[in-house]
Coordinates of C-alpha atoms and ligand atoms in Angstrom, one line a residue:
X21 CA 108.3 114.5 149.7
X22 CA 111.1 112.0 151.4
X23 CA 113.9 111.6 148.9
X24 CA 116.2 107.8 149.2
X25 CA 119.6 107.8 150.1
X26 CA 122.6 108.2 147.9
X27 CA 123.9 104.7 146.3
X28 CA 124.0 103.0 148.6
X29 CA 122.9 99.4 146.8
X30 CA 125.9 98.7 144.5
X31 CA 123.7 100.4 141.5
X32 CA 125.1 103.4 140.2
X33 CA 122.5 106.2 141.0
X34 CA 121.6 108.4 138.2
X35 CA 119.2 111.5 138.9
X36 CA 116.5 113.0 136.7
X37 CA 115.9 116.2 136.7
X38 CA 112.3 117.3 135.4
X39 CA 109.1 114.1 134.6
X40 CA 108.0 115.2 131.4
X41 CA 108.3 112.3 128.6
X42 CA 112.2 112.6 128.5
X43 CA 112.8 111.8 132.2
X44 CA 110.3 109.3 132.3
X45 CA 111.9 107.8 129.5
X46 CA 115.1 107.8 130.5
X47 CA 114.5 106.4 133.5
X48 CA 111.9 103.7 132.0
X49 CA 115.1 102.8 130.4
X50 CA 117.8 103.2 132.9
X51 CA 115.8 101.2 135.5
X52 CA 115.9 99.0 133.1
X53 CA 119.3 98.6 132.9
X54 CA 119.8 97.7 136.5
X55 CA 120.9 102.0 138.0
X56 CA 118.5 103.1 140.9
X57 CA 117.4 106.6 139.5
X58 CA 115.5 109.6 141.7
X59 CA 113.1 111.1 139.2
X60 CA 112.2 114.9 140.5
X61 CA 109.1 116.4 139.2
X62 CA 107.8 119.5 140.5
X63 CA 104.9 119.5 139.9
X64 CA 102.2 116.8 142.2
X65 CA 101.6 114.4 138.7
X66 CA 103.8 113.5 135.8
X67 CA 103.9 114.4 132.6
X68 CA 104.6 117.9 131.7
X69 CA 103.4 119.0 128.6
X70 CA 101.7 115.5 127.7
X71 CA 99.8 114.6 130.8
X72 CA 96.4 115.6 131.4
X73 CA 95.2 116.7 135.5
X74 CA 90.8 117.4 137.3
X75 CA 89.3 120.5 136.1
X76 CA 89.1 121.2 139.6
X77 CA 93.1 121.7 140.4
X78 CA 93.6 123.5 137.2
X79 CA 95.5 126.3 138.9
X80 CA 94.9 129.1 135.8
X81 CA 91.1 128.6 136.8
X82 CA 90.4 127.3 139.9
X83 CA 86.3 128.5 139.1
X84 CA 85.8 125.1 136.8
X85 CA 85.6 122.9 139.7
X86 CA 84.0 120.0 137.4
X87 CA 85.5 117.1 138.4
X88 CA 86.2 116.7 134.8
X89 CA 90.3 114.5 134.2
X90 CA 90.9 116.7 130.7
X91 CA 94.7 116.4 128.8
X92 CA 96.3 120.1 129.2
X93 CA 95.3 119.3 124.9
X94 CA 94.8 116.3 122.8
X95 CA 98.1 114.4 121.9
X96 CA 98.3 112.0 119.0
X97 CA 101.0 110.4 117.9
X98 CA 101.5 108.3 114.6
X99 CA 102.4 104.8 114.3
X100 CA 106.4 106.1 113.0
X101 CA 106.8 107.0 116.2
X102 CA 108.7 104.1 117.6
X103 CA 110.0 105.1 120.3
X104 CA 107.6 106.0 122.0
X105 CA 105.5 103.5 121.5
X106 CA 108.5 101.4 122.8
X107 CA 108.6 103.5 125.9
X108 CA 104.6 103.3 126.7
X109 CA 105.7 98.9 125.6
X110 CA 108.2 99.3 128.7
X111 CA 105.6 100.8 131.0
X112 CA 103.1 98.1 129.9
X113 CA 100.4 100.7 128.9
X114 CA 100.7 100.2 124.8
X115 CA 97.3 98.9 124.7
X116 CA 95.8 102.3 125.8
X117 CA 96.6 103.8 123.1
X118 CA 93.5 103.4 120.2
X119 CA 94.6 103.2 116.1
X120 CA 92.9 104.9 113.4
X121 CA 93.0 103.8 110.0
X122 CA 91.1 106.9 109.0
X123 CA 91.6 110.2 108.4
X124 CA 88.4 112.4 108.1
X125 CA 88.8 115.9 106.1
X126 CA 86.1 118.5 105.9
X127 CA 85.3 121.6 104.4
X128 CA 82.9 123.8 105.4
X129 CA 79.4 123.7 104.6
X130 CA 80.5 119.3 105.8
X131 CA 81.6 118.0 102.9
X132 CA 83.7 114.8 104.2
X133 CA 86.2 113.1 102.7
X134 CA 88.5 109.8 104.2
X135 CA 92.3 109.1 103.8
X136 CA 92.7 105.9 104.1
X137 CA 95.2 103.0 103.4
X138 CA 93.3 100.6 100.4
X139 CA 95.5 97.5 99.0
X140 CA 98.8 98.5 97.0
X141 CA 101.3 98.2 99.0
X142 CA 103.7 101.4 100.8
X143 CA 104.3 103.7 99.0
X144 CA 100.6 103.8 97.0
X145 CA 98.9 102.8 99.7
X146 CA 97.2 106.2 99.6
X147 CA 96.0 106.3 95.7
X148 CA 92.9 104.9 95.7
X149 CA 91.9 107.3 98.4
X150 CA 93.4 110.0 97.6
X151 CA 92.1 110.0 94.0
X152 CA 88.5 109.9 95.7
X153 CA 89.6 113.1 98.5
X154 CA 86.9 115.9 97.4
X155 CA 89.0 119.3 98.5
X156 CA 91.3 118.6 96.3
X157 CA 91.2 119.5 92.6
X158 CA 92.9 117.3 90.2
X159 CA 95.4 120.1 89.6
X160 CA 96.2 120.2 93.3
X161 CA 96.3 116.5 93.4
X162 CA 98.5 115.9 90.4
X163 CA 100.3 119.1 92.2
X164 CA 100.9 116.8 95.8
X165 CA 101.5 113.9 93.5
X166 CA 104.7 115.7 92.4
X167 CA 105.5 116.9 95.6
X168 CA 105.0 114.0 97.6
X169 CA 107.3 112.6 94.8
X170 CA 109.7 114.9 95.4
X171 CA 110.3 113.9 99.3
X172 CA 110.9 110.2 98.6
X173 CA 113.1 111.4 96.3
X174 CA 115.3 115.0 98.7
X175 CA 114.6 114.0 102.1
X176 CA 117.6 112.8 104.1
X177 CA 119.7 113.4 100.0
X178 CA 118.9 116.8 100.6
X179 CA 121.6 119.7 102.6
X180 CA 119.9 122.6 102.7
X181 CA 116.5 121.8 104.0
X182 CA 117.1 123.3 107.6
X183 CA 118.4 126.6 105.7
X184 CA 114.7 126.6 103.8
X185 CA 111.4 127.1 104.7
X186 CA 109.0 125.1 103.8
X187 CA 106.9 128.0 101.6
X188 CA 110.3 128.2 99.8
X189 CA 110.4 124.3 99.5
X190 CA 106.8 123.7 98.1
X191 CA 107.2 127.1 95.8
X192 CA 109.8 125.5 94.8
X193 CA 107.6 122.9 93.5
X194 CA 105.7 125.0 91.7
X195 CA 102.4 124.0 94.4
X196 CA 99.6 125.9 93.8
X197 CA 97.8 127.5 96.8
X198 CA 95.3 125.2 96.9
X199 CA 97.3 122.0 97.6
X200 CA 98.9 124.2 100.4
X201 CA 96.4 125.5 101.8
X202 CA 95.0 122.4 102.1
X203 CA 97.2 119.6 102.2
X204 CA 100.2 120.3 103.2
X205 CA 99.7 123.6 105.5
X206 CA 96.7 121.5 107.2
X207 CA 99.1 118.3 108.0
X208 CA 101.7 119.5 109.1
X209 CA 101.5 122.6 110.7
X210 CA 99.3 120.2 113.8
X211 CA 102.1 117.8 113.2
X212 CA 105.3 120.0 113.8
X213 CA 103.5 123.5 115.7
X214 CA 104.2 126.0 113.2
X215 CA 103.2 127.7 109.9
X216 CA 105.0 126.7 106.2
X217 CA 107.1 130.3 106.1
X218 CA 108.8 129.5 110.0
X219 CA 108.9 126.1 109.4
X220 CA 112.3 124.3 108.2
X221 CA 111.3 122.6 105.7
X222 CA 113.7 119.3 107.1
X223 CA 110.9 118.5 109.4
X224 CA 107.9 118.9 106.7
X225 CA 110.2 116.9 104.6
X226 CA 111.0 114.3 107.8
X227 CA 106.6 114.5 108.5
X228 CA 105.8 113.0 105.0
X229 CA 108.5 110.7 104.6
X230 CA 107.8 108.8 107.9
X231 CA 104.4 108.9 108.0
X232 CA 102.4 109.1 105.0
X233 CA 105.4 106.8 102.3
X234 CA 107.6 104.9 104.5
X235 CA 105.3 101.8 105.8
X236 CA 101.7 100.9 105.4
X237 CA 100.2 101.1 108.1
X238 CA 102.9 103.8 109.9
X239 CA 99.7 107.4 108.8
X240 CA 97.7 105.2 111.9
X241 CA 96.7 107.6 114.2
X242 CA 97.5 106.8 118.3
X243 CA 94.3 108.3 120.6
X244 CA 95.1 107.1 124.4
X245 CA 92.1 106.4 125.5
X246 CA 93.3 107.2 129.2
X247 CA 93.3 110.4 130.2
X248 CA 97.4 111.0 129.1
X249 CA 98.7 110.3 133.1
X250 CA 97.3 107.8 134.0
X251 CA 99.9 105.8 130.8
X252 CA 102.6 106.6 133.8
X253 CA 100.5 105.8 136.6
X254 CA 101.6 104.2 140.0
X255 CA 101.1 100.6 138.5
X256 CA 103.3 101.5 134.9
X257 CA 106.2 102.0 137.7
X258 CA 106.0 99.1 139.4
X259 CA 108.1 97.4 137.0
X260 CA 110.8 99.6 137.8
X261 CA 110.8 99.4 141.7
X262 CA 115.2 101.1 141.2
X263 CA 113.5 104.5 140.0
X264 CA 111.9 106.6 142.6
X265 CA 109.0 109.1 141.0
X266 CA 109.5 112.2 143.7
X267 CA 106.7 114.6 142.1
X268 CA 106.3 118.3 144.3
X269 CA 110.6 118.3 144.1
X270 CA 111.3 121.4 142.6
X271 CA 115.2 121.4 141.9
X272 CA 117.0 124.8 142.2
X273 CA 120.3 124.0 141.4
X274 CA 122.3 122.5 139.8
X275 CA 125.5 122.3 141.9
X276 CA 128.9 121.9 139.7
X277 CA 132.1 122.0 141.7
X278 CA 135.8 120.7 140.4
X279 CA 134.5 119.9 137.0
X280 CA 131.3 117.5 137.8
X281 CA 128.7 117.8 139.6
X282 CA 128.3 116.8 143.6
X283 CA 124.6 117.5 144.3
X284 CA 121.2 118.9 143.6
X285 CA 119.9 121.4 145.3
X286 CA 115.7 121.1 146.5
X287 CA 113.4 123.2 149.0
X288 CA 115.2 121.8 152.1
X289 CA 117.4 119.2 151.4
X290 CA 120.0 118.0 148.0
X291 CA 120.7 114.4 146.6
X292 CA 123.8 113.6 145.7
X293 CA 123.7 110.8 142.6
X294 CA 126.7 109.4 140.4
X295 CA 125.4 111.2 137.5
X296 CA 122.1 113.4 136.3
X297 CA 119.8 113.8 133.5
X298 CA 118.4 117.7 133.4
X299 CA 115.1 116.7 131.0
X300 CA 113.8 120.3 131.5
X301 CA 112.3 122.9 128.2
X302 CA 114.9 124.7 127.6
X303 CA 113.6 127.6 128.8
X304 CA 114.6 126.1 132.8
X305 CA 117.7 126.0 132.0
X306 CA 119.9 128.9 133.3
X307 CA 118.1 129.0 136.5
X308 CA 118.3 125.6 137.3
X309 CA 122.4 125.0 136.0
X310 CA 123.4 128.8 136.1
X311 CA 126.9 128.8 134.0
X312 CA 125.9 125.8 131.6
X313 CA 125.1 127.0 128.2
X314 CA 127.9 128.8 128.6
X315 CA 130.3 126.4 129.3
X316 CA 128.2 124.2 127.1
X317 CA 128.5 127.0 124.3
X318 CA 124.3 126.8 124.2
X319 CA 122.7 129.2 121.9
X320 CA 119.1 130.0 123.4
X321 CA 118.2 132.7 122.8
X322 CA 117.7 131.0 119.1
X323 CA 114.6 129.1 120.7
X324 CA 111.4 130.4 120.8
X325 CA 108.5 129.4 121.6
X326 CA 105.1 128.6 119.2
X327 CA 101.8 128.9 121.2
X328 CA 99.0 125.7 120.8
X329 CA 95.4 126.5 122.4
X330 CA 92.8 123.6 123.0
X331 CA 88.8 124.4 123.4
X332 CA 87.0 121.7 125.6
X333 CA 83.4 122.2 124.5
X334 CA 80.0 120.0 126.1
X335 CA 77.2 120.1 124.6
X336 CA 73.6 118.1 125.8
X337 CA 73.3 117.0 122.6
X338 CA 75.7 114.9 120.2
X339 CA 77.1 117.5 117.3
X340 CA 78.3 114.4 115.2
X341 CA 79.7 110.3 115.2
X342 CA 83.5 110.9 113.7
X343 CA 85.9 110.0 116.1
X344 CA 87.6 113.1 114.6
X345 CA 88.5 115.2 111.4
X346 CA 90.6 117.7 110.3
X347 CA 88.5 121.3 109.6
X348 CA 90.1 122.8 106.4
X349 CA 89.8 126.7 105.8
X350 CA 89.2 127.7 109.2
X351 CA 91.0 129.0 112.8
X352 CA 89.9 125.7 114.4
X353 CA 92.5 122.6 113.2
X354 CA 91.1 119.8 114.6
X355 CA 88.3 118.1 116.7
X356 CA 88.2 115.2 118.8
X357 CA 85.4 114.0 119.7
X358 CA 85.6 112.9 123.9
X359 CA 82.6 111.2 124.1
X360 CA 79.3 110.3 122.3
X361 CA 80.0 113.8 120.4
X362 CA 79.1 115.4 122.9
X363 CA 82.4 116.3 124.7
X364 CA 84.1 117.9 122.1
X365 CA 87.7 119.5 121.7
X366 CA 89.7 121.4 118.8
X367 CA 92.5 122.3 119.0
X368 CA 94.8 125.1 117.0
X369 CA 98.2 124.5 116.6
X370 CA 100.7 127.8 116.1
X371 CA 97.5 129.3 118.0
X372 CA 99.0 133.0 117.6
X373 CA 96.4 134.4 116.5
X374 CA 94.3 132.9 119.6
X375 CA 97.0 134.3 122.5
X376 CA 95.1 137.8 123.0
X377 CA 91.8 136.9 122.3
X378 CA 89.7 136.5 125.3
X379 CA 88.8 133.7 126.1
X380 CA 84.4 134.0 125.7
X381 CA 86.0 135.7 122.1
X382 CA 87.5 132.0 121.5
X383 CA 84.7 130.1 122.2
X384 CA 82.7 132.3 120.9
X385 CA 84.8 131.6 117.5
X386 CA 85.4 127.8 117.6
X387 CA 81.0 127.8 118.0
X388 CA 81.2 129.6 114.7
X389 CA 83.2 127.9 112.9
X390 CA 81.8 124.2 114.2
X391 CA 78.9 124.7 113.7
X392 CA 80.1 124.7 109.5
X393 CA 81.6 121.9 109.7
X394 CA 78.5 120.4 112.4
X395 CA 75.0 122.0 111.3
X396 CA 73.9 119.4 114.4
X397 CA 76.2 122.0 117.2
X398 CA 73.6 125.1 115.8
X399 CA 70.8 123.8 117.7
X400 CA 73.2 122.1 120.1
X401 CA 73.1 123.9 123.6
X402 CA 76.8 124.2 125.3
X403 CA 77.3 123.8 128.4
X404 CA 80.3 124.4 129.2
X405 CA 83.9 125.2 128.0
X406 CA 87.6 125.0 128.9
X407 CA 89.9 127.1 126.4
X408 CA 93.5 125.9 127.6
X409 CA 96.6 128.3 126.2
X410 CA 100.0 127.0 126.3
X411 CA 102.0 129.3 125.7
X412 CA 104.9 127.9 125.5
X413 CA 103.5 124.4 123.7
X414 CA 106.9 123.6 121.8
X415 CA 109.8 125.3 120.1
X416 CA 109.6 126.6 117.3
X417 CA 110.8 124.5 114.6
X418 CA 112.7 127.6 112.8
X419 CA 115.0 127.2 110.4
X420 CA 119.1 127.1 111.0
X421 CA 118.2 125.6 114.1
X422 CA 119.1 121.4 114.0
X423 CA 122.9 123.0 114.4
X424 CA 121.9 124.6 117.7
X425 CA 119.9 122.0 119.7
X426 CA 122.7 120.2 122.1
X427 CA 123.5 116.7 122.1
X428 CA 122.8 114.8 124.9
X429 CA 126.8 115.1 126.7
X430 CA 128.0 118.4 128.2
X431 CA 130.9 119.6 128.5
X432 CA 130.6 118.4 132.8
X433 CA 131.1 114.6 132.4
X434 CA 128.7 113.0 134.8
X435 CA 126.1 115.5 133.8
X436 CA 123.9 114.6 130.8
X437 CA 120.7 117.0 129.0
X438 CA 117.5 115.3 127.6
X439 CA 114.3 117.4 126.2
X440 CA 112.6 117.7 123.1
X441 CA 114.5 120.8 122.3
X442 CA 117.2 118.4 122.1
X443 CA 119.5 117.2 119.7
X444 CA 116.4 114.2 119.0
X445 CA 116.3 113.8 115.3
X446 CA 113.2 115.1 115.4
X447 CA 110.1 118.4 115.9
X448 CA 109.2 119.1 119.3
X449 CA 107.2 116.0 119.9
X450 CA 106.7 112.9 122.5
X451 CA 108.2 111.1 119.5
X452 CA 111.2 113.1 119.9
X453 CA 111.2 113.5 123.6
X454 CA 111.0 109.8 124.6
X455 CA 114.0 109.6 121.7
X456 CA 115.9 112.2 123.7
X457 CA 115.5 110.3 126.9
X458 CA 116.5 107.3 125.5
X459 CA 120.0 108.7 124.2
X460 CA 120.9 110.8 127.5
X461 CA 120.6 107.1 128.8
X462 CA 123.0 105.5 126.4
X463 CA 125.1 108.0 127.2
X464 CA 125.1 107.7 130.9
X465 CA 125.3 103.7 130.5
X466 CA 128.4 104.7 128.6
X467 CA 130.0 106.8 131.6
X468 CA 129.0 103.6 133.9
X469 CA 130.9 101.2 131.3
X470 CA 128.4 98.7 130.1
X471 CA 126.8 100.8 127.2
X472 CA 123.6 99.8 126.6
X473 CA 121.4 100.9 123.1
X474 CA 117.8 101.7 123.8
X475 CA 116.7 103.9 120.5
X476 CA 114.6 102.1 118.6
X477 CA 115.5 102.9 114.9
X478 CA 113.2 104.9 112.3
X479 CA 110.5 102.6 110.1
X480 CA 112.3 102.1 106.9
Ligands
FAD523 C1 98.9 121.4 124.0 C2 99.9 120.8 123.7 C3 100.1 120.1 122.3 C4 100.9 119.1 121.9 N1 100.0 118.0 121.2 C5 101.4 116.8 120.8 C6 100.6 115.7 120.2 O1 99.4 116.0 119.4 N2 102.0 114.5 119.3 C7 103.0 115.5 120.3 O2 104.0 114.3 120.2 N3 103.6 115.9 120.9 C8 102.4 117.2 121.3 N4 102.9 118.3 122.2 C9 104.6 118.4 122.6 C10 104.5 117.3 123.5 O3 103.2 117.2 124.5 C11 106.1 118.1 123.7 O4 107.3 117.9 123.4 C12 106.7 116.6 124.9 O5 105.6 116.0 126.0 C13 107.8 117.4 125.8 O6 108.3 116.4 126.9 P1 110.1 117.0 127.4 O7 109.8 116.0 129.5 O8 110.5 117.5 127.0 O9 109.4 118.6 128.3 P2 107.9 118.5 129.2 O10 107.3 117.7 128.9 O11 107.9 120.4 130.0 O12 108.6 118.2 131.1 C14 110.0 118.9 131.9 C15 109.1 118.3 133.2 O13 109.8 119.0 133.9 C16 109.3 119.9 135.1 N5 110.0 120.4 135.5 C17 110.4 121.8 136.2 N6 111.6 122.9 136.2 C18 111.4 121.6 137.4 C19 112.1 121.6 138.8 N7 112.5 123.0 138.6 N8 112.4 120.5 139.1 C20 112.2 119.6 138.9 N9 110.9 119.8 137.4 C21 111.1 120.3 137.1 C22 107.9 120.2 134.4 O14 107.4 120.4 135.1 C23 107.9 118.7 133.3 O15 107.4 118.0 133.7 C24 102.1 118.9 122.5 C25 102.3 119.8 123.8 C26 101.3 121.0 124.0 C27 102.1 121.9 124.8

């Protein structure tokens, strides 16, 4: 690893610690503002929790030696992720995201319903397809319609939504069991990566307000058509010659003396800059910047993790021609068709029930359930399988947490925070991470005396 020298070109120099989406968004924003930026990433690839790697480089299972590159887990975005889309545009990779206009909902047995925008303007754009959904009774549909009306009137107008759970809110709105299980839960557990009885209602209402009730195309689901790490590859950074990316560069300590950060220590070297952005997950803060949590009054103990499990299955033949689908009433929540119906990726969010389960038991469960939705899976031979349990996938978007998420400035003038767990206004998502990076970059430019705005507003 070679590091650039200290600021030697007259431009302010910023060290960004962590090459996940938050750190990369900070770097792209500051690179466009003519700052010299050094990104220090511990691992040999970028993207953090939103990344891909060749299976034979998976340190947790070296036996998986097939040379296939897989995402650590399928990552999706919606068109309402305005800052993430802006970030992809900055890197020139927005054309590698394919947006889908249809959502497929499948019941055990295989009955499929499709949700898509119709001819009516927002917020009535789902009216026609909603009326045709087969997995909800008429009563459940009326409940959901009432609930969505309440979302419209209460989101941003009610001040206790961070204190009550989404389940409390749904019960308050007298939603039936079917409406809760098959509609609200099915959308929200995946979107927020948390169960309804744990997540703050504010996040649930935000998803429906922005994704379902704002603009007509806000719900469209973006799926990268390249492995995630390719989105942040070398090519993308050529546009930013003042951004230096250093992989295999773990920062061991952020050194604070006389009230400001003086340098960061790495394995055999150190780096000094004019400003520093820590873009690490919350569990890394205490070891990398000891004392910061105390001086900034951060209550890190308030944060806990929620896991996600991804299951890759490779069959000897196609088991479906749907591009993706959400699967009702079972453990597996989403199916993504990665390669002609033969490579299937399944996702379980808030997957606490799978953590203790042996790998083979997870695969067996996935196969059993898959056959209930896609009968062709019963006749297909499973060639291989790969299970990724991300125990620390995201922080749990629990109640009473919002005020404890830190803002980007710290008591140390030249030190800033980014990361999906900081106060981005979004739950732990790629959009939240990018927002946090843009916010930190705005504060850095403010410090240097040429404040620039990077945040893109929410869609109306
Ligand atoms: C399985 C899974 C599925 C998900 N699905 C979705 C989805 O569909 N849609 C969505 O929007 N979001 C999804 N998320 C959430 C999303 O991936 C995260 O919210 C986002 O990527 C977090 O970005 P970040 O930059 O804040 O943190 P991270 O991605 O964790 O980045 C931190 C970086 O810091 C590096 N680092 C750690 N220690 C050091 C050190 N000492 N020195 C230098 N570098 C260090 C790490 O290697 C990492 O690259 C998913 C997450 C997981 C795990």
